[in-house]
Tab-separated table of C-alpha atoms in Angstrom:
chain	number	residue	atom	x	y	z
A	1	MET	CA	-20.623	-14.025	-60.411
A	2	ALA	CA	-18.458	-14.383	-57.363
A	3	GLY	CA	-19.003	-17.447	-55.197
A	4	GLN	CA	-20.686	-17.076	-51.848
A	5	VAL	CA	-18.427	-16.825	-48.807
A	6	ASN	CA	-19.184	-19.227	-45.989
A	7	LEU	CA	-19.333	-17.059	-42.872
A	8	LYS	CA	-20.203	-19.847	-40.456
A	9	PRO	CA	-16.575	-20.414	-39.337
A	10	PHE	CA	-16.222	-16.670	-38.746
A	11	TYR	CA	-19.347	-16.468	-36.576
A	12	LEU	CA	-18.343	-19.654	-34.792
A	13	ALA	CA	-14.971	-18.118	-33.949
A	14	LEU	CA	-16.675	-14.983	-32.644
A	15	ALA	CA	-18.928	-17.106	-30.454
A	16	VAL	CA	-15.940	-18.984	-29.035
A	17	ILE	CA	-14.148	-15.712	-28.291
A	18	ALA	CA	-17.254	-14.272	-26.626
A	19	LEU	CA	-17.706	-17.370	-24.493
A	20	ALA	CA	-14.057	-17.370	-23.504
A	21	GLY	CA	-14.189	-13.682	-22.634
A	22	GLY	CA	-17.352	-14.130	-20.644
A	23	GLY	CA	-15.824	-17.055	-18.795
A	24	TRP	CA	-12.710	-15.033	-17.959
A	25	ILE	CA	-14.813	-12.142	-16.638
A	26	TRP	CA	-16.914	-14.532	-14.557
A	27	LEU	CA	-13.788	-16.191	-13.184
A	28	GLN	CA	-12.230	-12.874	-12.234
A	29	GLY	CA	-15.468	-11.764	-10.585
A	30	ALA	CA	-15.725	-14.988	-8.622
A	31	ARG	CA	-12.103	-14.678	-7.574
A	32	SER	CA	-12.668	-11.106	-6.358
A	33	ASN	CA	-15.823	-12.037	-4.460
A	34	ASN	CA	-14.010	-14.905	-2.793
A	35	ALA	CA	-11.145	-12.607	-1.775
A	36	VAL	CA	-13.570	-10.076	-0.285
A	37	THR	CA	-15.304	-12.767	1.759
A	38	GLN	CA	-12.037	-14.240	3.030
A	39	ILE	CA	-10.580	-10.876	4.001
A	40	LEU	CA	-13.697	-9.536	5.720
A	41	ASP	CA	-14.532	-12.768	7.534
A	42	ALA	CA	-11.028	-13.909	8.409
A	43	PRO	CA	-10.752	-15.742	11.742
A	44	VAL	CA	-7.907	-15.027	14.126
A	45	PRO	CA	-6.303	-18.392	14.919
A	46	LEU	CA	-5.043	-18.855	18.467
A	47	GLY	CA	-1.536	-17.488	18.786
A	48	THR	CA	-1.731	-15.136	15.787
A	49	ALA	CA	0.410	-12.115	16.603
A	50	GLY	CA	-0.448	-8.563	15.717
A	51	PHE	CA	1.781	-6.752	13.258
A	52	PRO	CA	4.099	-4.110	14.817
A	53	GLY	CA	3.639	-1.831	11.829
A	54	TYR	CA	5.327	-0.334	8.786
A	55	VAL	CA	8.328	1.834	9.602
A	56	MET	CA	9.741	4.855	7.811
A	57	GLY	CA	12.911	6.567	8.973
A	58	SER	CA	16.212	5.864	10.678
A	59	ASP	CA	16.644	3.328	13.474
A	60	SER	CA	18.862	5.901	15.192
A	61	ALA	CA	16.150	8.581	15.348
A	62	THR	CA	15.653	9.968	18.849
A	63	VAL	CA	11.841	9.847	18.728
A	64	GLU	CA	9.445	7.291	17.338
A	65	VAL	CA	5.911	8.333	16.451
A	66	VAL	CA	3.315	5.567	16.226
A	67	GLU	CA	0.258	6.329	14.116
A	68	TYR	CA	-2.897	4.210	14.463
A	69	ALA	CA	-4.915	4.800	11.322
A	70	ASP	CA	-7.721	3.479	9.145
A	71	PHE	CA	-7.441	3.821	5.374
A	72	GLN	CA	-11.182	4.573	5.077
A	73	CYS	CA	-11.157	7.206	7.854
A	74	PRO	CA	-11.628	10.719	6.361
A	75	ALA	CA	-9.661	12.396	9.163
A	76	CYS	CA	-6.770	9.979	8.543
A	77	ALA	CA	-6.791	10.841	4.852
A	78	SER	CA	-6.858	14.549	5.640
A	79	PHE	CA	-3.870	14.149	7.944
A	80	ALA	CA	-1.951	12.111	5.351
A	81	VAL	CA	-2.627	14.603	2.565
A	82	LEU	CA	-2.093	17.838	4.505
A	83	SER	CA	0.618	16.922	7.003
A	84	GLY	CA	2.223	13.808	5.534
A	85	PRO	CA	4.540	15.534	3.010
A	86	ASP	CA	5.905	17.960	5.646
A	87	ILE	CA	6.412	15.138	8.147
A	88	ARG	CA	8.494	13.151	5.671
A	89	GLU	CA	10.520	16.076	4.383
A	90	ARG	CA	11.144	17.984	7.613
A	91	MET	CA	11.107	15.286	10.285
A	92	VAL	CA	11.658	11.793	8.851
A	93	ASN	CA	14.211	12.607	6.147
A	94	THR	CA	16.200	14.808	8.545
A	95	GLY	CA	16.548	11.953	11.044
A	96	LEU	CA	14.490	13.659	13.738
A	97	ILE	CA	11.832	10.931	13.974
A	98	ARG	CA	11.030	7.383	12.970
A	99	TRP	CA	7.411	6.927	11.860
A	100	ARG	CA	5.506	3.708	12.520
A	101	PHE	CA	2.115	3.091	10.887
A	102	ARG	CA	-0.216	0.546	12.485
A	103	GLY	CA	-3.417	-0.318	10.631
A	104	PHE	CA	-6.621	-0.097	12.660
A	105	PRO	CA	-9.663	-0.815	10.448
A	106	LEU	CA	-12.741	0.386	12.306
A	107	ASP	CA	-15.997	-1.586	12.259
A	108	ALA	CA	-17.838	1.421	10.832
A	109	HIS	CA	-15.799	1.292	7.628
A	110	ASP	CA	-16.836	-1.669	5.505
A	111	LYS	CA	-14.031	-1.528	2.926
A	112	SER	CA	-11.188	-0.716	5.296
A	113	PRO	CA	-9.932	-4.315	5.813
A	114	LEU	CA	-9.704	-4.689	2.024
A	115	ALA	CA	-7.614	-1.527	1.755
A	116	HIS	CA	-5.310	-2.617	4.572
A	117	HIS	CA	-4.881	-5.955	2.837
A	118	ALA	CA	-3.999	-4.243	-0.445
A	119	ALA	CA	-1.339	-2.262	1.415
A	120	ALA	CA	0.062	-5.441	2.984
A	121	CYS	CA	0.301	-7.061	-0.440
A	122	ALA	CA	2.105	-3.988	-1.755
A	123	ASP	CA	4.533	-4.271	1.145
A	124	GLU	CA	5.516	-7.733	-0.109
A	125	GLN	CA	7.085	-5.901	-3.031
A	126	GLY	CA	8.593	-3.141	-0.906
A	127	LYS	CA	5.972	-0.536	-1.782
A	128	PHE	CA	3.772	-0.118	1.266
A	129	TRP	CA	4.230	3.640	1.464
A	130	GLU	CA	3.448	4.080	-2.221
A	131	MET	CA	0.182	2.165	-1.746
A	132	HIS	CA	-0.442	4.059	1.492
A	133	ASP	CA	-0.390	7.303	-0.497
A	134	GLN	CA	-2.594	5.916	-3.269
A	135	LEU	CA	-5.212	4.788	-0.763
A	136	PHE	CA	-5.317	8.030	1.184
A	137	PHE	CA	-5.040	10.450	-1.721
A	138	ASN	CA	-7.750	8.547	-3.638
A	139	GLN	CA	-9.929	7.666	-0.663
A	140	SER	CA	-13.084	9.276	-2.041
A	141	ASP	CA	-12.652	7.252	-5.247
A	142	TRP	CA	-12.524	3.720	-3.789
A	143	SER	CA	-14.427	4.306	-0.558
A	144	PHE	CA	-17.710	4.737	-2.418
A	145	SER	CA	-16.993	2.205	-5.155
A	146	SER	CA	-18.982	-1.009	-5.501
A	147	ARG	CA	-15.806	-2.708	-6.787
A	148	PRO	CA	-12.950	-1.469	-4.597
A	149	LEU	CA	-10.642	-4.366	-5.495
A	150	ARG	CA	-10.634	-3.149	-9.098
A	151	LYS	CA	-9.607	0.300	-7.867
A	152	PHE	CA	-6.819	-1.217	-5.792
A	153	ARG	CA	-5.542	-3.138	-8.812
A	154	GLY	CA	-5.326	0.162	-10.648
A	155	TYR	CA	-3.264	1.647	-7.818
A	156	ALA	CA	-1.040	-1.448	-7.842
A	157	ASP	CA	-0.396	-0.887	-11.552
A	158	ALA	CA	0.250	2.820	-10.975
A	159	ILE	CA	3.025	2.137	-8.443
A	160	GLY	CA	4.590	-0.602	-10.548
A	161	LEU	CA	3.693	-3.759	-8.641
A	162	ASP	CA	3.985	-7.160	-10.267
A	163	ALA	CA	0.330	-7.757	-11.148
A	164	GLY	CA	0.439	-11.544	-10.829
A	165	ALA	CA	2.113	-11.550	-7.416
A	166	TYR	CA	-0.217	-8.838	-6.139
A	167	GLY	CA	-3.287	-10.680	-7.462
A	168	ASP	CA	-2.224	-13.941	-5.824
A	169	CYS	CA	-1.667	-12.180	-2.511
A	170	MET	CA	-5.126	-10.634	-2.582
A	171	SER	CA	-6.996	-13.732	-3.759
A	172	GLU	CA	-5.351	-15.851	-1.055
A	173	ALA	CA	-6.287	-13.312	1.663
A	174	ARG	CA	-2.718	-13.839	2.836
A	175	TYR	CA	-2.716	-11.177	5.563
A	176	ALA	CA	-6.358	-11.183	6.625
A	177	SER	CA	-5.835	-12.905	9.980
A	178	ARG	CA	-2.851	-10.718	10.778
A	179	ILE	CA	-4.886	-7.573	10.096
A	180	GLN	CA	-7.642	-8.759	12.447
A	181	ALA	CA	-5.117	-9.769	15.127
A	182	THR	CA	-3.496	-6.329	14.912
A	183	LYS	CA	-6.871	-4.660	15.297
A	184	LEU	CA	-7.602	-6.643	18.478
A	185	GLU	CA	-4.156	-5.864	19.848
A	186	ILE	CA	-4.608	-2.122	19.246
A	187	MET	CA	-7.993	-2.197	20.944
A	188	ARG	CA	-6.343	-3.780	24.009
A	189	LEU	CA	-3.990	-0.789	24.081
A	190	GLY	CA	-7.029	1.403	24.649
A	191	ILE	CA	-7.096	3.014	21.198
A	192	GLN	CA	-10.686	3.778	20.226
A	193	SER	CA	-10.490	6.227	17.326
A	194	THR	CA	-8.390	7.118	14.307
A	195	PRO	CA	-6.065	8.732	13.755
A	196	SER	CA	-4.368	8.362	17.134
A	197	PHE	CA	-0.687	8.880	17.889
A	198	ASP	CA	1.845	7.809	20.484
A	199	ILE	CA	4.547	10.481	20.706
A	200	GLY	CA	6.920	9.721	23.522
A	201	ARG	CA	4.789	9.566	26.661
A	202	ASN	CA	1.867	11.371	25.052
A	203	ARG	CA	-1.091	9.764	23.328
A	204	ILE	CA	-3.029	12.084	21.049
A	205	SER	CA	-6.360	11.494	19.311
A	206	GLY	CA	-7.327	13.329	16.155
A	207	ALA	CA	-5.607	14.731	13.084
A	208	ILE	CA	-3.285	17.221	14.772
A	209	PRO	CA	-1.689	20.020	12.706
A	210	PHE	CA	1.950	19.694	11.725
A	211	ASP	CA	3.065	22.542	14.019
A	212	SER	CA	1.446	20.888	17.056
A	213	LEU	CA	3.031	17.565	16.145
A	214	GLN	CA	6.417	19.252	15.878
A	215	VAL	CA	6.067	20.684	19.407
A	216	LEU	CA	5.169	17.270	20.837
A	217	VAL	CA	8.129	15.680	19.073
A	218	LYS	CA	10.491	18.265	20.571
A	219	VAL	CA	9.092	17.558	24.023
A	220	ALA	CA	9.546	13.810	23.483
A	221	ALA	CA	13.104	14.391	22.246
A	222	GLY	CA	13.912	16.345	25.410
A	223	GLU	CA	12.479	13.554	27.568
A	224	ALA	CA	14.539	10.967	25.693
A	225	GLN	CA	17.831	12.757	26.273
């Protein structure tokens, strides 16, 4: 008759693994909750400057278009999805315009500051525009999620960010004050809705079609010459 096997060490090891796993999950959850609080409630210290924006295109372009947008704004997402590819291919890549994106998280959108912070952390690794596309093209996915930071981590992985560096940036709320300062600065410019655009001397509100944008750019180019 075979001797009995003592399974106590096995069950003890399982218990240790379960406790360790549970502790890791709790720690990650606490870290995420802390990041959310810090980003959403970030103060704006005296003297904090707003961020001039993320730029795409040549410095020698005749016209600069400034877009004021909110990552949780449906009209902004629609503009990015429908017009964005044509703008890059036919206007930015040809040297006609330089495109400047300025983040303007509206009060009505509760997760917007988190998304703008995720984009800022991606920019640390030179991939703002890749995260920009992830956030807009997947807006319906994260906008209604109870755990948006988990969604953003997935997008960070998808665009090849260093996970540790990205995680540290988010947990430290590194750009939270800058995002709030930029928002206040944009409000002082008189911007009230998203998307809004400065095209030469014209300020436009709403997700304008590509053809209309092209006309306004040509007008601005004529004025600049």
